[in-house]
């Protein structure tokens, strides 16, 4: 995929993300509470992310192994980082709703699929990992993402 631009609701944080591929969806309780529904996000390696307005970014350590960023001005959810406890580390799980153009992205996986509410379902033939499978894959020993 080509590079994509995007930003938060108020425009205080803008970014250019390169080398985007398909996106994933997380149904864990933390993501649902943070994003207001499932978290739809595309992985962006650190080297492929350019950020403007970093001074507006606030981060919240949601577990020993992950942090979540939001705009300190408007509150927009920005990204999740599986940082293994190291601040400002790990690839960005960039929420696709922030992209100026999200057309052409493909749903590749769902995680915590056994935690999703029964009021929604995503179609398509892609991997759906349960909580146990997700935690085993990413080496986590805690609830949520």
PDB file of C-alpha atoms in Angstrom:
ATOM      1  CA  UNK A   1       0.000   0.000   0.000  1.00  0.00           C
ATOM      2  CA  UNK A   2       1.071   3.559  -0.580  1.00  0.00           C
ATOM      3  CA  UNK A   3       1.607   6.101   2.140  1.00  0.00           C
ATOM      4  CA  UNK A   4      -1.420   7.539   3.891  1.00  0.00           C
ATOM      5  CA  UNK A   5      -1.962  10.731   5.830  1.00  0.00           C
ATOM      6  CA  UNK A   6      -4.325  11.397   8.681  1.00  0.00           C
ATOM      7  CA  UNK A   7      -4.872  13.112  11.961  1.00  0.00           C
ATOM      8  CA  UNK A   8      -7.012  13.659  15.004  1.00  0.00           C
ATOM      9  CA  UNK A   9     -10.371  15.438  15.125  1.00  0.00           C
ATOM     10  CA  UNK A  10      -8.945  18.895  15.889  1.00  0.00           C
ATOM     11  CA  UNK A  11      -5.868  18.581  13.652  1.00  0.00           C
ATOM     12  CA  UNK A  12      -3.337  19.115  16.447  1.00  0.00           C
ATOM     13  CA  UNK A  13      -1.793  15.723  15.596  1.00  0.00           C
ATOM     14  CA  UNK A  14      -1.108  14.840  11.959  1.00  0.00           C
ATOM     15  CA  UNK A  15       0.870  11.944  10.560  1.00  0.00           C
ATOM     16  CA  UNK A  16       2.113  10.237   7.434  1.00  0.00           C
ATOM     17  CA  UNK A  17       2.156   6.446   7.586  1.00  0.00           C
ATOM     18  CA  UNK A  18       4.059   4.422   5.003  1.00  0.00           C
ATOM     19  CA  UNK A  19       3.956   0.772   3.992  1.00  0.00           C
ATOM     20  CA  UNK A  20       0.451   0.050   5.234  1.00  0.00           C
ATOM     21  CA  UNK A  21      -0.937  -3.420   4.777  1.00  0.00           C
ATOM     22  CA  UNK A  22      -4.194  -4.936   5.966  1.00  0.00           C
ATOM     23  CA  UNK A  23      -5.722  -4.094   9.302  1.00  0.00           C
ATOM     24  CA  UNK A  24      -6.762  -6.017  12.374  1.00  0.00           C
ATOM     25  CA  UNK A  25      -9.595  -5.726  14.854  1.00  0.00           C
ATOM     26  CA  UNK A  26      -9.301  -6.192  18.620  1.00  0.00           C
ATOM     27  CA  UNK A  27     -12.376  -7.061  20.676  1.00  0.00           C
ATOM     28  CA  UNK A  28     -10.774  -7.020  24.156  1.00  0.00           C
ATOM     29  CA  UNK A  29     -12.517  -5.113  26.914  1.00  0.00           C
ATOM     30  CA  UNK A  30      -9.764  -2.490  27.161  1.00  0.00           C
ATOM     31  CA  UNK A  31      -9.931  -1.650  23.453  1.00  0.00           C
ATOM     32  CA  UNK A  32     -13.728  -1.533  23.511  1.00  0.00           C
ATOM     33  CA  UNK A  33     -13.743   0.832  26.482  1.00  0.00           C
ATOM     34  CA  UNK A  34     -10.975   2.999  25.022  1.00  0.00           C
ATOM     35  CA  UNK A  35     -12.257   3.225  21.449  1.00  0.00           C
ATOM     36  CA  UNK A  36     -15.974   2.940  22.159  1.00  0.00           C
ATOM     37  CA  UNK A  37     -16.207  -0.284  20.117  1.00  0.00           C
ATOM     38  CA  UNK A  38     -13.763  -2.760  18.642  1.00  0.00           C
ATOM     39  CA  UNK A  39     -10.395  -1.251  17.783  1.00  0.00           C
ATOM     40  CA  UNK A  40      -9.801  -1.225  14.010  1.00  0.00           C
ATOM     41  CA  UNK A  41      -6.084  -0.616  13.494  1.00  0.00           C
ATOM     42  CA  UNK A  42      -3.313  -1.028  10.955  1.00  0.00           C
ATOM     43  CA  UNK A  43       0.261  -1.825  11.990  1.00  0.00           C
ATOM     44  CA  UNK A  44       2.802   0.851  11.098  1.00  0.00           C
ATOM     45  CA  UNK A  45       6.475   0.170  11.878  1.00  0.00           C
ATOM     46  CA  UNK A  46       8.210   2.956  13.809  1.00  0.00           C
ATOM     47  CA  UNK A  47      10.475   3.761  10.832  1.00  0.00           C
ATOM     48  CA  UNK A  48       7.403   4.247   8.621  1.00  0.00           C
ATOM     49  CA  UNK A  49       5.617   6.806  10.812  1.00  0.00           C
ATOM     50  CA  UNK A  50       6.127  10.565  10.623  1.00  0.00           C
ATOM     51  CA  UNK A  51       4.276  12.601  13.252  1.00  0.00           C
ATOM     52  CA  UNK A  52       3.520  16.317  13.399  1.00  0.00           C
ATOM     53  CA  UNK A  53       2.180  17.868  16.593  1.00  0.00           C
ATOM     54  CA  UNK A  54       3.804  15.388  18.974  1.00  0.00           C
ATOM     55  CA  UNK A  55       3.473  17.929  21.784  1.00  0.00           C
ATOM     56  CA  UNK A  56      -0.309  17.336  21.780  1.00  0.00           C
ATOM     57  CA  UNK A  57       0.027  13.566  22.215  1.00  0.00           C
ATOM     58  CA  UNK A  58      -0.717  12.042  25.602  1.00  0.00           C
ATOM     59  CA  UNK A  59      -0.067   8.401  26.448  1.00  0.00           C
ATOM     60  CA  UNK A  60      -1.637   6.071  28.960  1.00  0.00           C
ATOM     61  CA  UNK A  61       0.086   2.877  30.102  1.00  0.00           C
ATOM     62  CA  UNK A  62      -2.845   0.462  30.027  1.00  0.00           C
ATOM     63  CA  UNK A  63      -0.818  -2.593  31.079  1.00  0.00           C
ATOM     64  CA  UNK A  64       2.734  -3.654  31.845  1.00  0.00           C
ATOM     65  CA  UNK A  65       3.220  -4.357  28.148  1.00  0.00           C
ATOM     66  CA  UNK A  66       1.189  -1.753  26.244  1.00  0.00           C
ATOM     67  CA  UNK A  67       0.413   1.941  26.011  1.00  0.00           C
ATOM     68  CA  UNK A  68      -2.329   3.891  24.279  1.00  0.00           C
ATOM     69  CA  UNK A  69      -2.046   7.376  22.838  1.00  0.00           C
ATOM     70  CA  UNK A  70      -4.649  10.076  22.360  1.00  0.00           C
ATOM     71  CA  UNK A  71      -4.763  13.742  21.431  1.00  0.00           C
ATOM     72  CA  UNK A  72      -4.527  15.876  24.562  1.00  0.00           C
ATOM     73  CA  UNK A  73      -6.519  18.634  22.852  1.00  0.00           C
ATOM     74  CA  UNK A  74      -9.564  16.849  21.400  1.00  0.00           C
ATOM     75  CA  UNK A  75      -9.263  13.391  22.973  1.00  0.00           C
ATOM     76  CA  UNK A  76      -9.153  11.438  19.704  1.00  0.00           C
ATOM     77  CA  UNK A  77      -7.890   7.875  20.045  1.00  0.00           C
ATOM     78  CA  UNK A  78      -4.592   7.708  18.105  1.00  0.00           C
ATOM     79  CA  UNK A  79      -2.782   4.397  18.471  1.00  0.00           C
ATOM     80  CA  UNK A  80      -1.971   1.410  20.609  1.00  0.00           C
ATOM     81  CA  UNK A  81       1.628   0.254  21.058  1.00  0.00           C
ATOM     82  CA  UNK A  82       2.678  -3.210  22.170  1.00  0.00           C
ATOM     83  CA  UNK A  83       5.803  -1.765  23.775  1.00  0.00           C
ATOM     84  CA  UNK A  84       6.678  -4.528  26.270  1.00  0.00           C
ATOM     85  CA  UNK A  85       6.885  -1.930  29.047  1.00  0.00           C
ATOM     86  CA  UNK A  86       9.231   0.512  27.314  1.00  0.00           C
ATOM     87  CA  UNK A  87       7.729   3.965  26.766  1.00  0.00           C
ATOM     88  CA  UNK A  88       7.758   5.173  23.144  1.00  0.00           C
ATOM     89  CA  UNK A  89       8.703   1.711  21.824  1.00  0.00           C
ATOM     90  CA  UNK A  90       6.940  -0.759  19.571  1.00  0.00           C
ATOM     91  CA  UNK A  91       5.144  -0.465  16.266  1.00  0.00           C
ATOM     92  CA  UNK A  92       2.052   1.716  16.022  1.00  0.00           C
ATOM     93  CA  UNK A  93      -1.375   0.101  15.841  1.00  0.00           C
ATOM     94  CA  UNK A  94      -2.877   3.135  14.146  1.00  0.00           C
ATOM     95  CA  UNK A  95      -6.652   3.478  14.259  1.00  0.00           C
ATOM     96  CA  UNK A  96      -7.925   3.456  10.687  1.00  0.00           C
ATOM     97  CA  UNK A  97     -10.631   6.019  11.421  1.00  0.00           C
ATOM     98  CA  UNK A  98      -7.881   8.660  11.586  1.00  0.00           C
ATOM     99  CA  UNK A  99      -6.788   8.083   7.992  1.00  0.00           C
ATOM    100  CA  UNK A 100      -7.756  10.718   5.467  1.00  0.00           C
ATOM    101  CA  UNK A 101      -8.391   7.805   3.070  1.00  0.00           C
ATOM    102  CA  UNK A 102      -8.826   4.254   4.371  1.00  0.00           C
ATOM    103  CA  UNK A 103     -10.110   2.870   1.060  1.00  0.00           C
ATOM    104  CA  UNK A 104      -8.487  -0.325  -0.126  1.00  0.00           C
ATOM    105  CA  UNK A 105      -7.409  -1.642   3.281  1.00  0.00           C
ATOM    106  CA  UNK A 106      -8.296  -5.279   3.912  1.00  0.00           C
ATOM    107  CA  UNK A 107      -9.399  -6.927   7.156  1.00  0.00           C
ATOM    108  CA  UNK A 108      -6.709  -9.558   7.883  1.00  0.00           C
ATOM    109  CA  UNK A 109      -7.375 -10.713  11.445  1.00  0.00           C
ATOM    110  CA  UNK A 110      -9.459 -10.407  14.587  1.00  0.00           C
ATOM    111  CA  UNK A 111      -8.048 -10.905  18.063  1.00  0.00           C
ATOM    112  CA  UNK A 112      -9.918 -11.585  21.313  1.00  0.00           C
ATOM    113  CA  UNK A 113     -12.717 -12.784  19.028  1.00  0.00           C
ATOM    114  CA  UNK A 114     -14.358 -14.704  21.870  1.00  0.00           C
ATOM    115  CA  UNK A 115     -14.729 -11.407  23.780  1.00  0.00           C
ATOM    116  CA  UNK A 116     -16.738  -9.537  21.155  1.00  0.00           C
ATOM    117  CA  UNK A 117     -20.324  -8.658  22.025  1.00  0.00           C
ATOM    118  CA  UNK A 118     -22.990 -10.617  20.164  1.00  0.00           C
ATOM    119  CA  UNK A 119     -24.451  -7.369  18.777  1.00  0.00           C
ATOM    120  CA  UNK A 120     -21.904  -7.204  15.953  1.00  0.00           C
ATOM    121  CA  UNK A 121     -20.056  -9.560  13.636  1.00  0.00           C
ATOM    122  CA  UNK A 122     -17.491  -9.030  10.907  1.00  0.00           C
ATOM    123  CA  UNK A 123     -17.709 -11.075   7.747  1.00  0.00           C
ATOM    124  CA  UNK A 124     -14.964 -12.552   5.638  1.00  0.00           C
ATOM    125  CA  UNK A 125     -12.492 -15.371   5.693  1.00  0.00           C
ATOM    126  CA  UNK A 126      -9.682 -14.247   8.004  1.00  0.00           C
ATOM    127  CA  UNK A 127      -8.098 -15.602  11.201  1.00  0.00           C
ATOM    128  CA  UNK A 128     -10.082 -15.075  14.396  1.00  0.00           C
ATOM    129  CA  UNK A 129      -7.948 -15.609  17.488  1.00  0.00           C
ATOM    130  CA  UNK A 130      -9.491 -16.186  20.915  1.00  0.00           C
ATOM    131  CA  UNK A 131      -8.234 -14.515  24.079  1.00  0.00           C
ATOM    132  CA  UNK A 132      -6.086 -17.564  24.929  1.00  0.00           C
ATOM    133  CA  UNK A 133      -4.638 -17.728  21.403  1.00  0.00           C
ATOM    134  CA  UNK A 134      -3.913 -13.991  21.379  1.00  0.00           C
ATOM    135  CA  UNK A 135      -2.173 -14.015  24.754  1.00  0.00           C
ATOM    136  CA  UNK A 136      -0.150 -17.099  23.792  1.00  0.00           C
ATOM    137  CA  UNK A 137       0.955 -15.528  20.503  1.00  0.00           C
ATOM    138  CA  UNK A 138       2.044 -12.234  22.017  1.00  0.00           C
ATOM    139  CA  UNK A 139       3.466 -13.684  25.225  1.00  0.00           C
ATOM    140  CA  UNK A 140       1.212 -11.716  27.538  1.00  0.00           C
ATOM    141  CA  UNK A 141       0.133 -12.894  30.957  1.00  0.00           C
ATOM    142  CA  UNK A 142      -2.536 -10.270  31.632  1.00  0.00           C
ATOM    143  CA  UNK A 143      -6.144  -9.657  30.633  1.00  0.00           C
ATOM    144  CA  UNK A 144      -6.966  -7.302  27.813  1.00  0.00           C
ATOM    145  CA  UNK A 145      -4.728  -5.830  25.175  1.00  0.00           C
TER     146      UNK A 145
END
